[in-house]
CSV table of C-alpha atoms in Angstrom, one decimal:
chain,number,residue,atom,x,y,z
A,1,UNK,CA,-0.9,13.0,8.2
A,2,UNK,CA,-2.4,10.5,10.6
A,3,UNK,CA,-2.5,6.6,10.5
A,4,UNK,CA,-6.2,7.0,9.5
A,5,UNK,CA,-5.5,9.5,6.8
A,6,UNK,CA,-3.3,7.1,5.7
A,7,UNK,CA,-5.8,4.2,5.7
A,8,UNK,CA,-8.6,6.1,3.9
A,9,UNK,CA,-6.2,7.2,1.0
A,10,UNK,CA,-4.3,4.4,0.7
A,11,UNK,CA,-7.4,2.4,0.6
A,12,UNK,CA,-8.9,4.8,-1.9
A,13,UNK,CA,-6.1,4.9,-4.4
A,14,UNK,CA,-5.8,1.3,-4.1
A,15,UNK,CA,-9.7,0.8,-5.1
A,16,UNK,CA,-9.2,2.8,-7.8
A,17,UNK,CA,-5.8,1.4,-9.3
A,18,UNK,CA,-6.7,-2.5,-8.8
A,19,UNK,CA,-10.3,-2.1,-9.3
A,20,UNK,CA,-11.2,-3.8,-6.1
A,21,UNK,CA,-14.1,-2.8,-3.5
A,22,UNK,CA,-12.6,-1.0,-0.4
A,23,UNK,CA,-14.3,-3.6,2.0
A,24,UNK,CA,-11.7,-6.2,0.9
A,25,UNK,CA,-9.2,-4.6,2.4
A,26,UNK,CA,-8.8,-5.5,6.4
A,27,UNK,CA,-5.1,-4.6,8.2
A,28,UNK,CA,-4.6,-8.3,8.2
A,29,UNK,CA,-5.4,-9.4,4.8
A,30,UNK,CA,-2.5,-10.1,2.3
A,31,UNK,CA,-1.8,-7.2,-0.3
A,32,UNK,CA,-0.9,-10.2,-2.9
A,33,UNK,CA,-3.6,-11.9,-2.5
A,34,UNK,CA,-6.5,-9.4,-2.0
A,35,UNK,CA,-5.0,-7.3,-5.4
A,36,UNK,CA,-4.2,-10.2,-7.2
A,37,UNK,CA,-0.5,-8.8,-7.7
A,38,UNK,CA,1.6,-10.6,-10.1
A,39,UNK,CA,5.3,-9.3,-10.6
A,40,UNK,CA,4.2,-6.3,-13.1
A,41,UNK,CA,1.5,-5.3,-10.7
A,42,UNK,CA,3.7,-5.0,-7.8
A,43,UNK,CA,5.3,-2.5,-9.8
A,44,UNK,CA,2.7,0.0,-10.0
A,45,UNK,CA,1.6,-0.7,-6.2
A,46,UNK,CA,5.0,0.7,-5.4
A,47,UNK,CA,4.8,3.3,-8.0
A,48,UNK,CA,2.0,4.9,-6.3
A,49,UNK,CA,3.2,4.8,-3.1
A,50,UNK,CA,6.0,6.2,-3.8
A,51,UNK,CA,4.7,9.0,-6.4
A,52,UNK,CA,1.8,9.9,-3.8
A,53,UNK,CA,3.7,9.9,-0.5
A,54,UNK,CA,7.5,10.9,-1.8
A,55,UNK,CA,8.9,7.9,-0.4
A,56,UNK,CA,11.4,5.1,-1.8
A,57,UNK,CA,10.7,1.4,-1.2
A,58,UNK,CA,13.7,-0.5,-1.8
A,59,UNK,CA,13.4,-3.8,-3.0
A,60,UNK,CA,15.4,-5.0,-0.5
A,61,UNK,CA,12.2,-4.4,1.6
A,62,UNK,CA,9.6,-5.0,-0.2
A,63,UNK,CA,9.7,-8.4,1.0
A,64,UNK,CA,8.6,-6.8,4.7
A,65,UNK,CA,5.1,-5.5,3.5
A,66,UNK,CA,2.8,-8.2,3.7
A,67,UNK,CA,-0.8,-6.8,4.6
A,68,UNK,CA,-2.5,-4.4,4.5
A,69,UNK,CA,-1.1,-2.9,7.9
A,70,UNK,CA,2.2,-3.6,6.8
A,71,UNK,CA,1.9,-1.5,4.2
A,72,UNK,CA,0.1,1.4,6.1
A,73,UNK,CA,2.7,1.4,8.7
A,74,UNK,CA,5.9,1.6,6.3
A,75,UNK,CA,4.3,4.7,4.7
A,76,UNK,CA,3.5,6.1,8.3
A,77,UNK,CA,7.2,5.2,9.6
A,78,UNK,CA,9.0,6.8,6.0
A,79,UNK,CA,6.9,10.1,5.5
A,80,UNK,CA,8.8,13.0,4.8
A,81,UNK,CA,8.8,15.1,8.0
């Protein structure tokens, strides 16, 4: 899968989960603030991402996605081979 694969569903999934338009969503924008993620909606972000892409996001590193990008390139870096 390639980094814009990744981008375009990401992006998608994320539209449709949070209800917010895909032209919010720039590499540099904050995930928290742009989807309004409180504590229980942080939760399902990582739910999805890990239910869609097989990965595991420990908490421990949760604290290391940030943006947008962030997020796109932790999914890129942990994909299953």
């Amino acid at each position: 899968m390639t980094r814009e694969e990744i981008i375009e569903q990401v992006n998608g999934l994320l539209s449709e989960e949070f209800e917010i338009e895909q032209s919010e969503f720039t590499p540099d924008a904050s995930l928290k603030d742009t989807l309004q993620l409180d504590s229980i909606n942080l939760v399902d972000l990582v739910a999805l991402v890990q239910i869609t892409y097989k990965i595991t996001i420990p908490v421990s590193e949760l604290h290391t996605i940030k943006t947008f990008s962030d997020l796109y390139d932790y999914i890129e870096q942990h994909l299953p081979a």
